[in-house]
PDB file of N, CA, C and O in Angstrom:
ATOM      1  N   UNK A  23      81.072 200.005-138.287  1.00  0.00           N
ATOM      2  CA  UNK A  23      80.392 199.279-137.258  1.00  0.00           C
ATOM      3  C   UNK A  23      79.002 199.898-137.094  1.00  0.00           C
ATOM      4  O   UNK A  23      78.794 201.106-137.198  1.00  0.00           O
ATOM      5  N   UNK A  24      77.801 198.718-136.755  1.00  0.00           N
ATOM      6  CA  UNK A  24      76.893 199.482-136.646  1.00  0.00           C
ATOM      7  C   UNK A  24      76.969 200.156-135.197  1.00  0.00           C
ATOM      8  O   UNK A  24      77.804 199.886-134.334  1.00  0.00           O
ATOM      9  N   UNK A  25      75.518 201.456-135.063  1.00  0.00           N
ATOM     10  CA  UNK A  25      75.517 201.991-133.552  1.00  0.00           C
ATOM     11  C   UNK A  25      74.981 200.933-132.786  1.00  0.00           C
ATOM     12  O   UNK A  25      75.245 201.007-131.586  1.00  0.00           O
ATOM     13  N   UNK A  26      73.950 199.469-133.335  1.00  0.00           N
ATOM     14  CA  UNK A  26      73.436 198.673-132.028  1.00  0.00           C
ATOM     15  C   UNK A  26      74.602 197.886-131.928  1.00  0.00           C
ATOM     16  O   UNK A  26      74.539 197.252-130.874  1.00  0.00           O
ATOM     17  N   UNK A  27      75.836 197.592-132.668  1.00  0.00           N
ATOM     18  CA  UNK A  27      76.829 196.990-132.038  1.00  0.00           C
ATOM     19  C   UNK A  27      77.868 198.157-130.897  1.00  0.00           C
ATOM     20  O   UNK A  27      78.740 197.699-130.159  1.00  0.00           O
ATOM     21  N   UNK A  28      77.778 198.564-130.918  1.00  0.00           N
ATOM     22  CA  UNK A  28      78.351 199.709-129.889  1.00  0.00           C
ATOM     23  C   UNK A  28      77.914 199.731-129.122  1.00  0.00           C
ATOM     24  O   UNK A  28      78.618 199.656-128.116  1.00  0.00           O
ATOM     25  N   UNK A  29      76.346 199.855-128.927  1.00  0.00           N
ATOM     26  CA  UNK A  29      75.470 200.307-128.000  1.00  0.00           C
ATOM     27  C   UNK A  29      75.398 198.631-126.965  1.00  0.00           C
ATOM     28  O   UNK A  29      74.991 198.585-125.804  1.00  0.00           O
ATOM     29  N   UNK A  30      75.828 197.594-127.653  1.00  0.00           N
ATOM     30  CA  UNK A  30      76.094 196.460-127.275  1.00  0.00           C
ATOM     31  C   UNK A  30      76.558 195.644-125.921  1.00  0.00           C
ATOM     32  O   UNK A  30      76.101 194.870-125.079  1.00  0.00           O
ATOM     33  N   UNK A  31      78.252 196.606-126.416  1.00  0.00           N
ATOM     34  CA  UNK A  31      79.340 196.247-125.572  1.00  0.00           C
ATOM     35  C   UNK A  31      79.377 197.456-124.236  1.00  0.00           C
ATOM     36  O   UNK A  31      80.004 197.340-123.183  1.00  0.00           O
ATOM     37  N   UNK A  32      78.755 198.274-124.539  1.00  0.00           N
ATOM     38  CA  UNK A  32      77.961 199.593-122.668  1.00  0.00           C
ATOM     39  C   UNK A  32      77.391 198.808-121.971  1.00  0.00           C
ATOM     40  O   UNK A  32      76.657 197.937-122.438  1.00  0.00           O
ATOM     41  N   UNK A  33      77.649 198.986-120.540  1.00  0.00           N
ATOM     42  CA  UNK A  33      77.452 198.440-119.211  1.00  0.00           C
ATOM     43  C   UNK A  33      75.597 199.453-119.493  1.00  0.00           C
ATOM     44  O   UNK A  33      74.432 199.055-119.504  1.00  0.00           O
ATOM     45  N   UNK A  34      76.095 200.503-119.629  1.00  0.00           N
ATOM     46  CA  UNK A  34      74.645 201.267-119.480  1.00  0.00           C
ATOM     47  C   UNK A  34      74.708 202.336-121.587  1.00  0.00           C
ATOM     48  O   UNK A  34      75.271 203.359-121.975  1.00  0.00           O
ATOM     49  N   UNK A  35      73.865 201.366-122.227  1.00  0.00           N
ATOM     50  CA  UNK A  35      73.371 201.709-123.717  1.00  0.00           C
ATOM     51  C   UNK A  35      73.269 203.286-123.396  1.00  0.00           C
ATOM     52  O   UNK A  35      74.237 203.872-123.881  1.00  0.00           O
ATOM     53  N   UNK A  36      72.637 203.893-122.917  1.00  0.00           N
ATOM     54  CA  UNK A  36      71.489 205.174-122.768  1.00  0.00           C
ATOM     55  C   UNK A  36      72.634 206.253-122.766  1.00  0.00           C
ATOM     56  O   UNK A  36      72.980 207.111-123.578  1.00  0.00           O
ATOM     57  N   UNK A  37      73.033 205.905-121.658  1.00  0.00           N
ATOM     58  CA  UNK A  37      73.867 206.812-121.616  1.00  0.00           C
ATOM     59  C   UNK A  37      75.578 207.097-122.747  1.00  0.00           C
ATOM     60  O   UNK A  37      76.082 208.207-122.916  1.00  0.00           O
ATOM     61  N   UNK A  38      75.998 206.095-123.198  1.00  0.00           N
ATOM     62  CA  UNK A  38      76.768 205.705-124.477  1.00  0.00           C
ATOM     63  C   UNK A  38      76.395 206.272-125.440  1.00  0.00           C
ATOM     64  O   UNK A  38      77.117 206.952-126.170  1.00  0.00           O
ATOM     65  N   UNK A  39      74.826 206.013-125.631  1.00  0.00           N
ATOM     66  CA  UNK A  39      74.474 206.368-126.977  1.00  0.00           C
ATOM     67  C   UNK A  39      74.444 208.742-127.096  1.00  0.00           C
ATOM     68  O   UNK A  39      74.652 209.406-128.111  1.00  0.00           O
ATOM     69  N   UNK A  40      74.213 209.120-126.088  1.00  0.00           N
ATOM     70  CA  UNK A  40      74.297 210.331-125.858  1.00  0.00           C
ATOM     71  C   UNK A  40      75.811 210.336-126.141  1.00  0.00           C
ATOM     72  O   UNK A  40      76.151 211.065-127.073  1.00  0.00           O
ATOM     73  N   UNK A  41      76.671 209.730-125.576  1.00  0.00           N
ATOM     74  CA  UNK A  41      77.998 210.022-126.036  1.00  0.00           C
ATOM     75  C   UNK A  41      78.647 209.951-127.455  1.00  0.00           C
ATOM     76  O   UNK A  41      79.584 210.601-127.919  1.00  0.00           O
ATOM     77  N   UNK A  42      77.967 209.084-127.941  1.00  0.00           N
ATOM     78  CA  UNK A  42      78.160 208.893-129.633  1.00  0.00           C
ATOM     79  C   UNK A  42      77.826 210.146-130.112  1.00  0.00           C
ATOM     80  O   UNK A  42      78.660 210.897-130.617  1.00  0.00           O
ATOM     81  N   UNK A  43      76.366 210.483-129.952  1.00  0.00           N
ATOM     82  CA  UNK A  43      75.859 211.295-130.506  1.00  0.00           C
ATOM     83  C   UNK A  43      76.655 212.932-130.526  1.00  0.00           C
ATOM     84  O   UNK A  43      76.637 213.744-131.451  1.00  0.00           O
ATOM     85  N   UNK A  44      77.393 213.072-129.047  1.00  0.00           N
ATOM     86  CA  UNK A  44      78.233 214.136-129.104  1.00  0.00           C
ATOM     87  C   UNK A  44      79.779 213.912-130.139  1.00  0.00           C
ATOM     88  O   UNK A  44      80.281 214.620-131.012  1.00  0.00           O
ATOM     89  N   UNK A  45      80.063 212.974-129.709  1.00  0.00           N
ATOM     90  CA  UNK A  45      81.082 212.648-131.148  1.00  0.00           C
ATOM     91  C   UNK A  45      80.675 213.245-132.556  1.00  0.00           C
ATOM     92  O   UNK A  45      81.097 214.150-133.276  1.00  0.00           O
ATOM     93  N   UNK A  46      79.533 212.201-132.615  1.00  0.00           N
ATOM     94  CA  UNK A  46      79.429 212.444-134.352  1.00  0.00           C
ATOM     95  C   UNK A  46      79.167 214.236-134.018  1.00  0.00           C
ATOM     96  O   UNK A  46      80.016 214.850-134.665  1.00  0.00           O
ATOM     97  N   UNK A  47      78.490 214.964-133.420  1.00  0.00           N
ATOM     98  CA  UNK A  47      78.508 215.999-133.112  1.00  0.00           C
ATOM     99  C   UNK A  47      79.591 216.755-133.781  1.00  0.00           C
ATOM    100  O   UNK A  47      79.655 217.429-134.809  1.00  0.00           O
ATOM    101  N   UNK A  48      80.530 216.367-132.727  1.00  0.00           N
ATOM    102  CA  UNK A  48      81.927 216.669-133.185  1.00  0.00           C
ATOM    103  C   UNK A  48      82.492 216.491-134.094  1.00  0.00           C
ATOM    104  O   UNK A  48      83.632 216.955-134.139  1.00  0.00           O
ATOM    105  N   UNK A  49      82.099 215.924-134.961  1.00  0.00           N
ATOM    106  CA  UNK A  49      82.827 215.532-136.037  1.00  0.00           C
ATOM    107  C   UNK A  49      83.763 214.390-136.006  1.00  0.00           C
ATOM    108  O   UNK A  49      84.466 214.137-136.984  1.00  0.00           O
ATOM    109  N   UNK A  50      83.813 213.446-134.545  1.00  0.00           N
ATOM    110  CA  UNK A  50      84.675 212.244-133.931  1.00  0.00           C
ATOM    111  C   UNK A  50      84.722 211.501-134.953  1.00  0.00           C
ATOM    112  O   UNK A  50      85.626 211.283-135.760  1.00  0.00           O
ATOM    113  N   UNK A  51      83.043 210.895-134.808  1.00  0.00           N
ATOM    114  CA  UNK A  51      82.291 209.416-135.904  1.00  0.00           C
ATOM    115  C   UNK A  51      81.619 210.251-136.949  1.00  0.00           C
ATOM    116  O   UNK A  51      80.761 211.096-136.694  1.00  0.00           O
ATOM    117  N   UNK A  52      81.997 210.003-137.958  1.00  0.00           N
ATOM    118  CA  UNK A  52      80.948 210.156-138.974  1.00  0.00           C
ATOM    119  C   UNK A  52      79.947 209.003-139.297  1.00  0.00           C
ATOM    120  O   UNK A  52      80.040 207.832-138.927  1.00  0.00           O
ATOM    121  N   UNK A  53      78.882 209.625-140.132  1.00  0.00           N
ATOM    122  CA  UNK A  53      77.384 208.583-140.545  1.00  0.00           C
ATOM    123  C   UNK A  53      77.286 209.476-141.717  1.00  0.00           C
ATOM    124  O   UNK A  53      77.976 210.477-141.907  1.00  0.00           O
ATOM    125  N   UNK A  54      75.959 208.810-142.813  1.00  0.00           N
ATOM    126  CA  UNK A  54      75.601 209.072-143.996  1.00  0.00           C
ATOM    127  C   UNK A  54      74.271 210.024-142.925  1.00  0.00           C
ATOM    128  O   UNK A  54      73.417 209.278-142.447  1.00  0.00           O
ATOM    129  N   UNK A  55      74.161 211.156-142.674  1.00  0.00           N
ATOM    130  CA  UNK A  55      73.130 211.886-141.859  1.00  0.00           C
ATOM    131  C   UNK A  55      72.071 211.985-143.058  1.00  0.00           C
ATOM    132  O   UNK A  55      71.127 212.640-142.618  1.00  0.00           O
ATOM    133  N   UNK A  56      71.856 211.658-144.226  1.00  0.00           N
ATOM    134  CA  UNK A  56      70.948 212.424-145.216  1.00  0.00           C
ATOM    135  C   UNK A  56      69.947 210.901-144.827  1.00  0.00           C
ATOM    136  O   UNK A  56      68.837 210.834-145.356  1.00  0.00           O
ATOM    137  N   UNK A  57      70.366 209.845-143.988  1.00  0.00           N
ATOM    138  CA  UNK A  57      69.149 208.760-143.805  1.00  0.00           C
ATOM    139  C   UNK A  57      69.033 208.723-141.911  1.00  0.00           C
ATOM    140  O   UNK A  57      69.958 208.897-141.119  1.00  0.00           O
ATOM    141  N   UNK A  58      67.802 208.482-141.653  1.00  0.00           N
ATOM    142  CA  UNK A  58      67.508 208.134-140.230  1.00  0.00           C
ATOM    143  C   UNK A  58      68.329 207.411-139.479  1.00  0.00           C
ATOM    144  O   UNK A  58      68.572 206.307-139.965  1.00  0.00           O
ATOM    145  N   UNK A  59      68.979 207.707-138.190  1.00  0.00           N
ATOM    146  CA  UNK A  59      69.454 207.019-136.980  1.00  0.00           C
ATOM    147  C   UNK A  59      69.299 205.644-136.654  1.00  0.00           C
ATOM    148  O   UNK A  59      68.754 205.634-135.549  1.00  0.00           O
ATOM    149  N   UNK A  60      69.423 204.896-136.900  1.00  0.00           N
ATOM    150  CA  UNK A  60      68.823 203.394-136.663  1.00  0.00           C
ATOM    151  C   UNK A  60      69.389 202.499-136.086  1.00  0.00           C
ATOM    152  O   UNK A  60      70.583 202.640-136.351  1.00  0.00           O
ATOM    153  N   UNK A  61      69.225 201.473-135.313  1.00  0.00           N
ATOM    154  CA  UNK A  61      70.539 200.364-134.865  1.00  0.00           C
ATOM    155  C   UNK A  61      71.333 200.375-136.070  1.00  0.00           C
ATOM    156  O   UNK A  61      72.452 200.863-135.913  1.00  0.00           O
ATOM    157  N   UNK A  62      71.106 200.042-137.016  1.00  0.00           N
ATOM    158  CA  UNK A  62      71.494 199.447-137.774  1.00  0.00           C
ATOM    159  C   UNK A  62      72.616 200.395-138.695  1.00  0.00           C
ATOM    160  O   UNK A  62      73.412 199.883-139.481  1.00  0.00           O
ATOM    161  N   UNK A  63      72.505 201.982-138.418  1.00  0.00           N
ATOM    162  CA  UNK A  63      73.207 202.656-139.244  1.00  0.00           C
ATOM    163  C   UNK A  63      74.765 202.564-139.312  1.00  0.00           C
ATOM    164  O   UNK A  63      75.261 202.388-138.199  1.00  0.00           O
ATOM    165  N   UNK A  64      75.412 202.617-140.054  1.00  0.00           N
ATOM    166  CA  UNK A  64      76.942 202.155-139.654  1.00  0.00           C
ATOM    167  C   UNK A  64      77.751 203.604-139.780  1.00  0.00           C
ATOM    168  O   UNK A  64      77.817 204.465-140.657  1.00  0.00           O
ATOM    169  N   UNK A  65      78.153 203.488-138.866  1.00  0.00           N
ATOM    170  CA  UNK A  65      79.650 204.939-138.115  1.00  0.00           C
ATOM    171  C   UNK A  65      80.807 203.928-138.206  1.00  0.00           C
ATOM    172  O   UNK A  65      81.053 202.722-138.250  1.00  0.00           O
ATOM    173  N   UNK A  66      81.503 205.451-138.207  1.00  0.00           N
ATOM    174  CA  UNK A  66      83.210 204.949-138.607  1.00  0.00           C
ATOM    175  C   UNK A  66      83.970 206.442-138.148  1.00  0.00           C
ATOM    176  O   UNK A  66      83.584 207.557-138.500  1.00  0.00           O
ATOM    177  N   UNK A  67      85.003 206.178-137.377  1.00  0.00           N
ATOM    178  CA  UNK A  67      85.412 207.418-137.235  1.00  0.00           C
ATOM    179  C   UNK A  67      86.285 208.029-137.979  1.00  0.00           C
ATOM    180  O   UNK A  67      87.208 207.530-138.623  1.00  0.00           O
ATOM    181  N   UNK A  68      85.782 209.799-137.819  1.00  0.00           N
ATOM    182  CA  UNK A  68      86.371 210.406-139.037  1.00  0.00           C
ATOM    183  C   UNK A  68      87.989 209.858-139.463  1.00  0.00           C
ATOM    184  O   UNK A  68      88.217 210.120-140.644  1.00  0.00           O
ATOM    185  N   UNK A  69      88.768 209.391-138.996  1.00  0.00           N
ATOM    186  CA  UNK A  69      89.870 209.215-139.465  1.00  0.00           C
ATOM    187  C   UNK A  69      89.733 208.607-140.486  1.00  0.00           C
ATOM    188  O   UNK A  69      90.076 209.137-141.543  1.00  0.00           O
ATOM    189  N   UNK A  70      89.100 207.101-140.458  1.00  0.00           N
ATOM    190  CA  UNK A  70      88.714 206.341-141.566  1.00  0.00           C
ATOM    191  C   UNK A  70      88.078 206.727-142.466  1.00  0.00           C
ATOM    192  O   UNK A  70      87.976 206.152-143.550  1.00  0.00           O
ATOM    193  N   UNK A  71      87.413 208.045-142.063  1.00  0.00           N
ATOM    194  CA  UNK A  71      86.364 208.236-143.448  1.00  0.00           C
ATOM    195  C   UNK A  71      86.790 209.204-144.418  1.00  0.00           C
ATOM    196  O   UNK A  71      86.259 209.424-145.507  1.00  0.00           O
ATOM    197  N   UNK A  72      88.150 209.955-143.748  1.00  0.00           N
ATOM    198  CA  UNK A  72      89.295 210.530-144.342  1.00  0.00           C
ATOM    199  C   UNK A  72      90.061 209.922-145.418  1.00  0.00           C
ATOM    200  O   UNK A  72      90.278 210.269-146.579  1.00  0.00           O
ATOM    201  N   UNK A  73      90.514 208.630-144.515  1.00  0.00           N
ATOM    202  CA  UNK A  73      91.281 207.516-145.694  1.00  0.00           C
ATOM    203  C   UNK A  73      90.854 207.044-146.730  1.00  0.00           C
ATOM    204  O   UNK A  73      91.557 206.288-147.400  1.00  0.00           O
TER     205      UNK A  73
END
């Protein structure tokens, strides 16, 4: 999924998107990090990116 579809379905984006960002942090969501942040970048959480 991309992050501007996520950032989508938040009552309040701003604050969501700080929460993603601690995920992928965490290791929650993974992303391809070797390219820029963008709406458009697509996350998947680590489980899936396991499988």
């Amino acid at each position: 999924m991309e992050i501007g579809e996520l950032m989508w379905f938040m009552e309040y984006p701003d604050l969501a998107r700080g929460v993603l960002y601690h995920l992928m942090w965490h290791q929650r969501i993974v992303t391809d990090l070797d390219r820029p942040l963008r709406e458009t970048t697509l996350v998947k959480t680590a489980a899936k990116a396991q499988a």
